[in-house]
PDB file of C-alpha atoms in Angstrom:
ATOM      1  CA  MET A   1     113.127  91.642  96.357  1.00 44.00           C
ATOM      2  CA  SER A   2     116.629  90.726  95.241  1.00 44.00           C
ATOM      3  CA  ASP A   3     119.579  89.989  97.496  1.00 45.00           C
ATOM      4  CA  SER A   4     121.441  93.068  96.296  1.00 44.00           C
ATOM      5  CA  ASN A   5     120.527  94.877  99.468  1.00 45.00           C
ATOM      6  CA  THR A   6     122.815  92.645 101.552  1.00 43.00           C
ATOM      7  CA  THR A   7     125.787  92.134  99.230  1.00 45.00           C
ATOM      8  CA  ASP A   8     128.754  94.408  98.775  1.00 48.00           C
ATOM      9  CA  PHE A   9     128.594  96.783  95.855  1.00 53.00           C
ATOM     10  CA  SER A  10     130.163 100.071  94.809  1.00 57.00           C
ATOM     11  CA  ASN A  11     127.490 101.526  92.535  1.00 64.00           C
ATOM     12  CA  PRO A  12     123.988 100.364  93.427  1.00 74.00           C
ATOM     13  CA  SER A  13     121.444 100.352  90.643  1.00 83.00           C
ATOM     14  CA  THR A  14     118.548 100.687  93.085  1.00 88.00           C
ATOM     15  CA  PHE A  15     117.808 101.638  96.663  1.00 92.00           C
ATOM     16  CA  ILE A  16     115.181 100.000  98.864  1.00 92.00           C
ATOM     17  CA  LEU A  17     112.828 102.388 100.701  1.00 92.00           C
ATOM     18  CA  LEU A  18     111.387 100.761 103.825  1.00 89.00           C
ATOM     19  CA  GLY A  19     108.516 103.152 104.420  1.00 87.00           C
ATOM     20  CA  VAL A  20     107.835 103.316 108.173  1.00 88.00           C
ATOM     21  CA  PRO A  21     110.142 100.725 109.786  1.00 87.00           C
ATOM     22  CA  GLY A  22     108.356  98.555 112.305  1.00 83.00           C
ATOM     23  CA  LEU A  23     104.904  99.610 111.159  1.00 85.00           C
ATOM     24  CA  GLU A  24     104.776  97.874 107.781  1.00 85.00           C
ATOM     25  CA  ALA A  25     101.525  96.104 108.678  1.00 87.00           C
ATOM     26  CA  ALA A  26      99.833  99.454 109.231  1.00 89.00           C
ATOM     27  CA  HIS A  27     101.042 101.116 106.020  1.00 91.00           C
ATOM     28  CA  VAL A  28      97.571 101.276 104.496  1.00 93.00           C
ATOM     29  CA  TRP A  29      96.155 103.013 107.562  1.00 94.00           C
ATOM     30  CA  ILE A  30      99.154 105.343 107.838  1.00 92.00           C
ATOM     31  CA  SER A  31      98.623 106.370 104.226  1.00 94.00           C
ATOM     32  CA  ILE A  32      95.129 107.770 104.888  1.00 95.00           C
ATOM     33  CA  PRO A  33      96.094 111.002 106.707  1.00 94.00           C
ATOM     34  CA  PHE A  34      99.064 111.655 104.433  1.00 94.00           C
ATOM     35  CA  CYS A  35      97.033 111.029 101.291  1.00 95.00           C
ATOM     36  CA  THR A  36      94.405 113.428 102.651  1.00 95.00           C
ATOM     37  CA  MET A  37      97.037 116.086 103.374  1.00 95.00           C
ATOM     38  CA  TYR A  38      98.458 115.675  99.865  1.00 96.00           C
ATOM     39  CA  ALA A  39      95.005 115.953  98.259  1.00 96.00           C
ATOM     40  CA  ILE A  40      94.308 119.143 100.231  1.00 95.00           C
ATOM     41  CA  ALA A  41      97.700 120.530  99.212  1.00 95.00           C
ATOM     42  CA  ILE A  42      97.088 119.803  95.507  1.00 96.00           C
ATOM     43  CA  LEU A  43      93.550 121.188  95.519  1.00 94.00           C
ATOM     44  CA  GLY A  44      94.439 124.248  97.603  1.00 93.00           C
ATOM     45  CA  ASN A  45      97.528 125.291  95.667  1.00 95.00           C
ATOM     46  CA  PHE A  46      95.881 124.829  92.275  1.00 95.00           C
ATOM     47  CA  THR A  47      92.964 126.893  93.585  1.00 91.00           C
ATOM     48  CA  ILE A  48      95.369 129.681  94.537  1.00 93.00           C
ATOM     49  CA  LEU A  49      96.962 129.594  91.067  1.00 94.00           C
ATOM     50  CA  PHE A  50      93.584 129.594  89.312  1.00 91.00           C
ATOM     51  CA  THR A  51      92.199 132.395  91.483  1.00 90.00           C
ATOM     52  CA  VAL A  52      95.183 134.698  90.980  1.00 90.00           C
ATOM     53  CA  LYS A  53      95.228 134.012  87.240  1.00 91.00           C
ATOM     54  CA  THR A  54      91.544 134.776  86.712  1.00 87.00           C
ATOM     55  CA  GLU A  55      91.171 137.723  89.110  1.00 84.00           C
ATOM     56  CA  MET A  56      92.738 140.893  87.679  1.00 86.00           C
ATOM     57  CA  SER A  57      92.740 142.656  91.063  1.00 84.00           C
ATOM     58  CA  LEU A  58      95.171 140.020  92.336  1.00 87.00           C
ATOM     59  CA  HIS A  59      97.783 140.755  89.680  1.00 89.00           C
ATOM     60  CA  GLY A  60     100.277 142.321  92.068  1.00 90.00           C
ATOM     61  CA  PRO A  61     103.642 141.497  93.685  1.00 93.00           C
ATOM     62  CA  MET A  62     102.273 139.792  96.805  1.00 92.00           C
ATOM     63  CA  TYR A  63     100.068 137.446  94.777  1.00 93.00           C
ATOM     64  CA  TYR A  64     102.813 136.724  92.242  1.00 95.00           C
ATOM     65  CA  PHE A  65     105.003 135.633  95.138  1.00 96.00           C
ATOM     66  CA  LEU A  66     102.064 133.608  96.461  1.00 94.00           C
ATOM     67  CA  CYS A  67     101.849 131.816  93.097  1.00 95.00           C
ATOM     68  CA  MET A  68     105.575 131.052  93.282  1.00 96.00           C
ATOM     69  CA  LEU A  69     104.978 129.622  96.755  1.00 96.00           C
ATOM     70  CA  ALA A  70     102.092 127.499  95.458  1.00 96.00           C
ATOM     71  CA  VAL A  71     104.197 126.073  92.608  1.00 96.00           C
ATOM     72  CA  THR A  72     107.026 125.337  95.030  1.00 97.00           C
ATOM     73  CA  ASP A  73     104.674 123.537  97.407  1.00 96.00           C
ATOM     74  CA  LEU A  74     103.288 121.468  94.542  1.00 96.00           C
ATOM     75  CA  VAL A  75     106.760 120.389  93.425  1.00 96.00           C
ATOM     76  CA  VAL A  76     107.998 119.606  96.961  1.00 94.00           C
ATOM     77  CA  SER A  77     104.988 117.453  97.829  1.00 94.00           C
ATOM     78  CA  THR A  78     104.749 115.765  94.414  1.00 95.00           C
ATOM     79  CA  SER A  79     108.444 114.858  94.432  1.00 94.00           C
ATOM     80  CA  ILE A  80     107.886 112.782  97.586  1.00 93.00           C
ATOM     81  CA  VAL A  81     104.268 111.700  98.107  1.00 94.00           C
ATOM     82  CA  PRO A  82     103.475 109.590  94.995  1.00 95.00           C
ATOM     83  CA  LYS A  83     106.396 107.248  95.696  1.00 94.00           C
ATOM     84  CA  MET A  84     105.498 107.223  99.386  1.00 94.00           C
ATOM     85  CA  LEU A  85     101.924 106.160  98.594  1.00 94.00           C
ATOM     86  CA  ALA A  86     103.229 103.499  96.193  1.00 94.00           C
ATOM     87  CA  ILE A  87     105.187 102.037  99.113  1.00 93.00           C
ATOM     88  CA  TYR A  88     102.135 102.119 101.377  1.00 92.00           C
ATOM     89  CA  TRP A  89      99.647 100.727  98.876  1.00 94.00           C
ATOM     90  CA  PHE A  90     101.607  98.484  96.509  1.00 92.00           C
ATOM     91  CA  ASN A  91     104.777  97.688  98.490  1.00 90.00           C
ATOM     92  CA  SER A  92     106.754  99.281  95.628  1.00 92.00           C
ATOM     93  CA  ARG A  93     109.944  99.884  97.576  1.00 91.00           C
ATOM     94  CA  GLU A  94     112.634  99.934  94.927  1.00 93.00           C
ATOM     95  CA  ILE A  95     113.816 103.237  93.501  1.00 93.00           C
ATOM     96  CA  ASN A  96     116.408 103.646  90.775  1.00 93.00           C
ATOM     97  CA  PHE A  97     119.693 105.223  91.868  1.00 92.00           C
ATOM     98  CA  SER A  98     119.330 108.119  89.415  1.00 92.00           C
ATOM     99  CA  ALA A  99     115.673 108.582  90.356  1.00 93.00           C
ATOM    100  CA  CYS A 100     116.711 108.692  94.010  1.00 93.00           C
ATOM    101  CA  LEU A 101     119.246 111.453  93.309  1.00 94.00           C
ATOM    102  CA  THR A 102     116.665 113.341  91.228  1.00 95.00           C
ATOM    103  CA  GLN A 103     114.122 113.142  94.040  1.00 95.00           C
ATOM    104  CA  LEU A 104     116.758 114.296  96.526  1.00 94.00           C
ATOM    105  CA  TYR A 105     117.744 117.246  94.335  1.00 95.00           C
ATOM    106  CA  PHE A 106     114.203 118.456  93.685  1.00 95.00           C
ATOM    107  CA  PHE A 107     113.262 118.183  97.347  1.00 92.00           C
ATOM    108  CA  HIS A 108     116.245 120.185  98.613  1.00 92.00           C
ATOM    109  CA  CYS A 109     116.126 122.667  95.738  1.00 95.00           C
ATOM    110  CA  PHE A 110     112.470 123.572  96.111  1.00 95.00           C
ATOM    111  CA  SER A 111     112.545 123.491  99.919  1.00 92.00           C
ATOM    112  CA  SER A 112     115.261 126.150  99.913  1.00 93.00           C
ATOM    113  CA  MET A 113     113.335 127.970  97.198  1.00 96.00           C
ATOM    114  CA  GLU A 114     110.316 128.134  99.492  1.00 95.00           C
ATOM    115  CA  SER A 115     112.456 129.734 102.187  1.00 95.00           C
ATOM    116  CA  GLY A 116     113.702 132.308  99.662  1.00 96.00           C
ATOM    117  CA  ILE A 117     110.138 133.117  98.591  1.00 96.00           C
ATOM    118  CA  PHE A 118     109.264 133.886 102.200  1.00 96.00           C
ATOM    119  CA  VAL A 119     112.104 136.428 102.210  1.00 96.00           C
ATOM    120  CA  ALA A 120     110.749 137.972  99.007  1.00 96.00           C
ATOM    121  CA  MET A 121     107.273 138.186 100.558  1.00 95.00           C
ATOM    122  CA  ALA A 122     108.785 139.834 103.652  1.00 95.00           C
ATOM    123  CA  VAL A 123     110.428 142.433 101.383  1.00 95.00           C
ATOM    124  CA  ASP A 124     107.057 143.028  99.725  1.00 95.00           C
ATOM    125  CA  ARG A 125     105.417 143.616 103.131  1.00 94.00           C
ATOM    126  CA  TYR A 126     108.288 145.920 104.124  1.00 95.00           C
ATOM    127  CA  VAL A 127     107.935 148.074 101.001  1.00 95.00           C
ATOM    128  CA  ALA A 128     104.121 148.098 101.213  1.00 93.00           C
ATOM    129  CA  ILE A 129     104.120 149.320 104.821  1.00 93.00           C
ATOM    130  CA  CYS A 130     107.287 151.412 105.075  1.00 92.00           C
ATOM    131  CA  ASN A 131     107.201 152.929 101.565  1.00 91.00           C
ATOM    132  CA  PRO A 132     103.568 152.560 100.434  1.00 90.00           C
ATOM    133  CA  LEU A 133     103.711 155.389  97.875  1.00 89.00           C
ATOM    134  CA  ARG A 134     106.664 153.771  96.098  1.00 91.00           C
ATOM    135  CA  HIS A 135     105.448 150.172  96.311  1.00 91.00           C
ATOM    136  CA  SER A 136     104.236 150.004  92.711  1.00 90.00           C
ATOM    137  CA  THR A 137     107.387 151.682  91.365  1.00 93.00           C
ATOM    138  CA  ILE A 138     109.829 149.547  93.395  1.00 94.00           C
ATOM    139  CA  LEU A 139     108.200 146.116  93.010  1.00 94.00           C
ATOM    140  CA  THR A 140     107.388 146.276  89.320  1.00 94.00           C
ATOM    141  CA  ASN A 141     106.671 143.128  87.333  1.00 94.00           C
ATOM    142  CA  PRO A 142     110.248 142.979  85.959  1.00 95.00           C
ATOM    143  CA  MET A 143     111.617 143.351  89.499  1.00 96.00           C
ATOM    144  CA  VAL A 144     109.343 140.567  90.783  1.00 96.00           C
ATOM    145  CA  THR A 145     110.569 138.375  87.914  1.00 96.00           C
ATOM    146  CA  LYS A 146     114.204 139.127  88.770  1.00 97.00           C
ATOM    147  CA  ILE A 147     113.618 138.295  92.431  1.00 96.00           C
ATOM    148  CA  GLY A 148     111.938 135.013  91.484  1.00 96.00           C
ATOM    149  CA  LEU A 149     114.801 134.079  89.150  1.00 97.00           C
ATOM    150  CA  ALA A 150     117.383 134.971  91.816  1.00 97.00           C
ATOM    151  CA  VAL A 151     115.628 132.730  94.356  1.00 96.00           C
ATOM    152  CA  MET A 152     115.434 129.920  91.807  1.00 96.00           C
ATOM    153  CA  LEU A 153     119.106 130.270  90.809  1.00 97.00           C
ATOM    154  CA  ARG A 154     120.311 130.319  94.420  1.00 96.00           C
ATOM    155  CA  SER A 155     118.311 127.222  95.308  1.00 96.00           C
ATOM    156  CA  GLY A 156     119.309 125.323  92.188  1.00 96.00           C
ATOM    157  CA  LEU A 157     123.020 125.993  92.644  1.00 96.00           C
ATOM    158  CA  LEU A 158     123.057 125.279  96.381  1.00 95.00           C
ATOM    159  CA  ALA A 159     121.256 121.937  95.943  1.00 95.00           C
ATOM    160  CA  LEU A 160     123.380 120.759  93.003  1.00 95.00           C
ATOM    161  CA  PRO A 161     126.404 119.472  95.009  1.00 94.00           C
ATOM    162  CA  PHE A 162     124.194 117.106  97.038  1.00 94.00           C
ATOM    163  CA  PRO A 163     123.602 114.550  94.236  1.00 93.00           C
ATOM    164  CA  LEU A 164     127.049 115.170  92.733  1.00 93.00           C
ATOM    165  CA  LEU A 165     128.790 114.266  95.990  1.00 90.00           C
ATOM    166  CA  ILE A 166     126.561 111.244  96.575  1.00 90.00           C
ATOM    167  CA  ARG A 167     127.132 109.915  93.056  1.00 89.00           C
ATOM    168  CA  GLN A 168     130.927 109.757  93.448  1.00 86.00           C
ATOM    169  CA  TRP A 169     131.001 107.660  96.640  1.00 85.00           C
ATOM    170  CA  PRO A 170     131.226 103.877  96.867  1.00 85.00           C
ATOM    171  CA  TYR A 171     128.489 101.986  98.698  1.00 83.00           C
ATOM    172  CA  CYS A 172     129.490  98.749 100.424  1.00 79.00           C
ATOM    173  CA  ARG A 173     127.135  98.373 103.374  1.00 73.00           C
ATOM    174  CA  THR A 174     123.547  98.168 102.190  1.00 81.00           C
ATOM    175  CA  ASN A 175     121.147  99.885  99.819  1.00 85.00           C
ATOM    176  CA  ILE A 176     118.279  99.947 102.328  1.00 89.00           C
ATOM    177  CA  ILE A 177     117.021 103.424 103.264  1.00 89.00           C
ATOM    178  CA  PRO A 178     114.909 103.291 106.451  1.00 87.00           C
ATOM    179  CA  GLN A 179     112.570 105.995 105.182  1.00 86.00           C
ATOM    180  CA  GLN A 180     110.074 106.487 102.368  1.00 87.00           C
ATOM    181  CA  TYR A 181     112.054 108.989 100.314  1.00 91.00           C
ATOM    182  CA  CYS A 182     115.690 109.695  99.482  1.00 91.00           C
ATOM    183  CA  ALA A 183     116.726 112.161 102.159  1.00 86.00           C
ATOM    184  CA  HIS A 184     120.270 113.494 101.868  1.00 86.00           C
ATOM    185  CA  ILE A 185     121.500 112.340 105.295  1.00 84.00           C
ATOM    186  CA  ALA A 186     119.873 108.911 104.921  1.00 85.00           C
ATOM    187  CA  VAL A 187     121.692 108.256 101.628  1.00 89.00           C
ATOM    188  CA  VAL A 188     124.997 109.667 102.926  1.00 88.00           C
ATOM    189  CA  LYS A 189     124.950 107.182 105.811  1.00 85.00           C
ATOM    190  CA  LEU A 190     125.029 104.301 103.315  1.00 87.00           C
ATOM    191  CA  ALA A 191     128.366 105.334 101.810  1.00 87.00           C
ATOM    192  CA  CYS A 192     131.546 103.540 102.900  1.00 86.00           C
ATOM    193  CA  ALA A 193     133.756 106.607 102.487  1.00 83.00           C
ATOM    194  CA  ASP A 194     134.691 109.783 104.303  1.00 83.00           C
ATOM    195  CA  THR A 195     131.488 111.819 103.979  1.00 84.00           C
ATOM    196  CA  ARG A 196     132.579 114.824 106.044  1.00 86.00           C
ATOM    197  CA  ALA A 197     132.567 117.020 102.943  1.00 88.00           C
ATOM    198  CA  SER A 198     128.859 116.352 102.493  1.00 86.00           C
ATOM    199  CA  SER A 199     128.155 116.938 106.193  1.00 84.00           C
ATOM    200  CA  TYR A 200     130.044 120.241 106.184  1.00 89.00           C
ATOM    201  CA  TYR A 201     128.365 121.323 102.976  1.00 91.00           C
ATOM    202  CA  GLY A 202     124.961 120.437 104.442  1.00 86.00           C
ATOM    203  CA  LEU A 203     125.653 122.701 107.421  1.00 85.00           C
ATOM    204  CA  PHE A 204     126.809 125.431 105.039  1.00 89.00           C
ATOM    205  CA  VAL A 205     123.539 125.201 103.092  1.00 90.00           C
ATOM    206  CA  VAL A 206     121.505 125.305 106.305  1.00 85.00           C
ATOM    207  CA  PHE A 207     123.340 128.485 107.293  1.00 86.00           C
ATOM    208  CA  CYS A 208     122.997 130.074 103.837  1.00 86.00           C
ATOM    209  CA  VAL A 209     119.327 129.201 103.465  1.00 88.00           C
ATOM    210  CA  ILE A 210     117.691 128.997 106.880  1.00 88.00           C
ATOM    211  CA  GLY A 211     120.111 131.225 108.789  1.00 89.00           C
ATOM    212  CA  LEU A 212     120.309 134.104 106.326  1.00 93.00           C
ATOM    213  CA  ASP A 213     116.663 133.908 105.309  1.00 94.00           C
ATOM    214  CA  VAL A 214     115.438 134.032 108.899  1.00 93.00           C
ATOM    215  CA  PHE A 215     117.822 136.952 109.539  1.00 95.00           C
ATOM    216  CA  PHE A 216     116.473 138.968 106.610  1.00 95.00           C
ATOM    217  CA  ILE A 217     112.865 138.151 107.506  1.00 96.00           C
ATOM    218  CA  ALA A 218     113.487 139.262 111.092  1.00 95.00           C
ATOM    219  CA  LEU A 219     115.199 142.438 109.833  1.00 96.00           C
ATOM    220  CA  SER A 220     112.234 143.230 107.561  1.00 95.00           C
ATOM    221  CA  TYR A 221     109.720 142.739 110.358  1.00 95.00           C
ATOM    222  CA  THR A 222     111.776 144.855 112.735  1.00 95.00           C
ATOM    223  CA  GLN A 223     111.400 147.746 110.312  1.00 95.00           C
ATOM    224  CA  ILE A 224     107.745 146.896 109.724  1.00 94.00           C
ATOM    225  CA  LEU A 225     106.963 146.960 113.452  1.00 94.00           C
ATOM    226  CA  ARG A 226     108.765 150.264 113.844  1.00 94.00           C
ATOM    227  CA  ALA A 227     106.634 151.721 111.062  1.00 93.00           C
ATOM    228  CA  ILE A 228     103.430 150.249 112.519  1.00 92.00           C
ATOM    229  CA  PHE A 229     104.057 151.610 116.022  1.00 91.00           C
ATOM    230  CA  SER A 230     104.608 155.053 114.546  1.00 90.00           C
ATOM    231  CA  LEU A 231     101.076 155.108 113.098  1.00 88.00           C
ATOM    232  CA  PRO A 232      98.656 157.503 114.817  1.00 86.00           C
ATOM    233  CA  THR A 233      95.785 155.291 115.995  1.00 87.00           C
ATOM    234  CA  LYS A 234      95.348 151.788 117.354  1.00 87.00           C
ATOM    235  CA  ASP A 235      92.821 150.823 114.678  1.00 90.00           C
ATOM    236  CA  VAL A 236      95.210 151.798 111.883  1.00 89.00           C
ATOM    237  CA  ARG A 237      98.042 149.871 113.549  1.00 91.00           C
ATOM    238  CA  ILE A 238      95.898 146.728 113.880  1.00 90.00           C
ATOM    239  CA  LYS A 239      94.649 146.979 110.292  1.00 89.00           C
ATOM    240  CA  THR A 240      98.178 147.474 108.936  1.00 89.00           C
ATOM    241  CA  PHE A 241      99.603 144.602 110.971  1.00 90.00           C
ATOM    242  CA  GLY A 242      96.709 142.442 109.773  1.00 88.00           C
ATOM    243  CA  THR A 243      98.156 142.545 106.253  1.00 87.00           C
ATOM    244  CA  CYS A 244     101.165 140.604 107.595  1.00 91.00           C
ATOM    245  CA  ILE A 245      99.286 137.876 109.495  1.00 91.00           C
ATOM    246  CA  SER A 246      99.043 135.446 106.572  1.00 90.00           C
ATOM    247  CA  HIS A 247     102.746 135.751 105.846  1.00 92.00           C
ATOM    248  CA  LEU A 248     103.689 135.277 109.504  1.00 93.00           C
ATOM    249  CA  CYS A 249     101.464 132.194 109.823  1.00 92.00           C
ATOM    250  CA  ALA A 250     102.983 130.663 106.681  1.00 93.00           C
ATOM    251  CA  ILE A 251     106.496 131.357 108.003  1.00 94.00           C
ATOM    252  CA  LEU A 252     105.694 129.647 111.305  1.00 91.00           C
ATOM    253  CA  ALA A 253     104.146 126.667 109.471  1.00 90.00           C
ATOM    254  CA  PHE A 254     107.386 126.279 107.493  1.00 91.00           C
ATOM    255  CA  TYR A 255     110.174 127.013 109.976  1.00 89.00           C
ATOM    256  CA  ILE A 256     108.794 125.584 113.251  1.00 85.00           C
ATOM    257  CA  PRO A 257     108.343 121.989 111.935  1.00 80.00           C
ATOM    258  CA  SER A 258     111.749 122.298 110.258  1.00 78.00           C
ATOM    259  CA  LEU A 259     113.377 123.373 113.521  1.00 76.00           C
ATOM    260  CA  PHE A 260     111.602 120.674 115.525  1.00 76.00           C
ATOM    261  CA  PHE A 261     112.590 117.976 113.005  1.00 72.00           C
ATOM    262  CA  SER A 262     116.237 119.118 112.972  1.00 70.00           C
ATOM    263  CA  LEU A 263     116.458 119.128 116.779  1.00 70.00           C
ATOM    264  CA  MET A 264     114.794 115.729 117.041  1.00 70.00           C
ATOM    265  CA  TYR A 265     117.098 114.279 114.381  1.00 65.00           C
ATOM    266  CA  ARG A 266     120.248 115.540 116.111  1.00 64.00           C
ATOM    267  CA  PHE A 267     119.309 115.056 119.778  1.00 66.00           C
ATOM    268  CA  GLY A 268     116.511 112.480 119.791  1.00 63.00           C
ATOM    269  CA  GLN A 269     118.646 109.348 119.668  1.00 69.00           C
ATOM    270  CA  ASN A 270     116.247 107.559 122.008  1.00 76.00           C
ATOM    271  CA  VAL A 271     113.203 108.412 119.883  1.00 76.00           C
ATOM    272  CA  PRO A 272     111.922 105.365 117.912  1.00 82.00           C
ATOM    273  CA  LEU A 273     112.821 105.355 114.227  1.00 81.00           C
ATOM    274  CA  HIS A 274     109.216 105.126 113.083  1.00 81.00           C
ATOM    275  CA  PHE A 275     108.439 108.322 115.033  1.00 83.00           C
ATOM    276  CA  HIS A 276     111.281 110.102 113.197  1.00 80.00           C
ATOM    277  CA  VAL A 277     109.827 108.977 109.871  1.00 85.00           C
ATOM    278  CA  LEU A 278     106.270 110.010 110.705  1.00 85.00           C
ATOM    279  CA  ILE A 279     107.387 113.438 111.934  1.00 83.00           C
ATOM    280  CA  ALA A 280     109.402 113.861 108.721  1.00 83.00           C
ATOM    281  CA  ASN A 281     106.208 113.213 106.738  1.00 85.00           C
ATOM    282  CA  VAL A 282     104.316 115.847 108.709  1.00 84.00           C
ATOM    283  CA  TYR A 283     107.210 118.284 108.192  1.00 83.00           C
ATOM    284  CA  LEU A 284     107.055 117.677 104.435  1.00 87.00           C
ATOM    285  CA  LEU A 285     103.293 117.952 104.005  1.00 90.00           C
ATOM    286  CA  MET A 286     102.239 120.540 106.557  1.00 91.00           C
ATOM    287  CA  PRO A 287     103.426 123.712 104.728  1.00 92.00           C
ATOM    288  CA  PRO A 288     102.003 122.705 101.299  1.00 94.00           C
ATOM    289  CA  MET A 289      98.678 121.887 102.939  1.00 94.00           C
ATOM    290  CA  LEU A 290      98.467 124.912 105.254  1.00 93.00           C
ATOM    291  CA  ASN A 291      99.739 127.692 102.981  1.00 94.00           C
ATOM    292  CA  PRO A 292      96.701 127.827 100.642  1.00 92.00           C
ATOM    293  CA  ILE A 293      94.366 127.503 103.630  1.00 91.00           C
ATOM    294  CA  ILE A 294      96.099 130.359 105.452  1.00 91.00           C
ATOM    295  CA  TYR A 295      96.039 132.688 102.460  1.00 89.00           C
ATOM    296  CA  GLY A 296      92.564 131.600 101.378  1.00 83.00           C
ATOM    297  CA  VAL A 297      91.082 132.311 104.804  1.00 79.00           C
ATOM    298  CA  ARG A 298      93.042 135.470 105.569  1.00 77.00           C
ATOM    299  CA  THR A 299      93.026 137.197 102.156  1.00 77.00           C
ATOM    300  CA  LYS A 300      89.743 138.977 101.448  1.00 75.00           C
ATOM    301  CA  GLN A 301      90.313 139.229  97.684  1.00 76.00           C
ATOM    302  CA  ILE A 302      90.822 135.470  97.385  1.00 80.00           C
ATOM    303  CA  ARG A 303      87.781 134.740  99.557  1.00 79.00           C
ATOM    304  CA  ASP A 304      85.623 137.099  97.494  1.00 78.00           C
ATOM    305  CA  ARG A 305      86.812 135.620  94.205  1.00 77.00           C
ATOM    306  CA  LEU A 306      86.079 132.059  95.348  1.00 76.00           C
ATOM    307  CA  HIS A 307      82.697 133.121  96.706  1.00 78.00           C
ATOM    308  CA  ARG A 308      81.760 134.704  93.353  1.00 79.00           C
ATOM    309  CA  LEU A 309      83.007 131.644  91.512  1.00 74.00           C
ATOM    310  CA  PHE A 310      80.932 129.159  93.524  1.00 74.00           C
ATOM    311  CA  THR A 311      77.906 131.468  93.706  1.00 76.00           C
ATOM    312  CA  HIS A 312      77.966 131.861  89.920  1.00 66.00           C
ATOM    313  CA  LYS A 313      78.199 128.095  89.429  1.00 59.00           C
ATOM    314  CA  GLY A 314      75.388 127.568  91.914  1.00 56.00           C
ATOM    315  CA  THR A 315      73.052 129.926  90.062  1.00 53.00           C
TER     316      THR A 315
END
């Protein structure tokens, strides 16, 4: 490792990712659960994509949104985990400055995209339950495509200022990042300039993405619950609400770790740094790992398709 991490500089060519500070000797052991989670995420999300593509009965709005979610989970996890495992296994800690900004952009872009897809899936559940006769005429394939493009455009534009702001600042303290990936706040802290613009913009993005998305999801489910409680029998109400369980579980798997991580980051000053880093890893990998499991277990069409696939191969 060069001495560039301790000398003054204005435009670093590389950053140094520490991995899990204080637990460097245990990196190989720490990598085992996270490598397992990543493998499950890759296998599960590709299985979802393959199943939806090959099963004609799954060619509908909900499953198109599910495919978007699977692609998003693949990009989010793959933008972080390979470099993280390289740190754990090969002590490959250096990351190019441009590669760091690229990683940062893809992570924030596709994380906000995942939140937007959950809103789109909530709209699909709202239309399916509150306007079932018009579901196929409202959520047509062109409309689903437009919604997907709108989510992608919003996420791409909102995440773009992050690397642009970081690129223009001078860095005169150190190029050591006490994490295993280029998180926005971690890189901002290295700058020797007034970074309030980035902090304010980060709060603005949190409000635009998390705040508004949670509001619209809550609004959709308020209308859904009103429609469900107006149904005539208890069995029909339970069956109708059951179509929303997978979506609700996926939402909780995404937003609860995010909320916990944000609160711990802002108010857990006495929490050891390595605990912050490990929780951040769980926050990153839990949704990509759990989403295909949730939808695979809860969605009968996906279960039946996988059962036929493996039964056919077995015979």
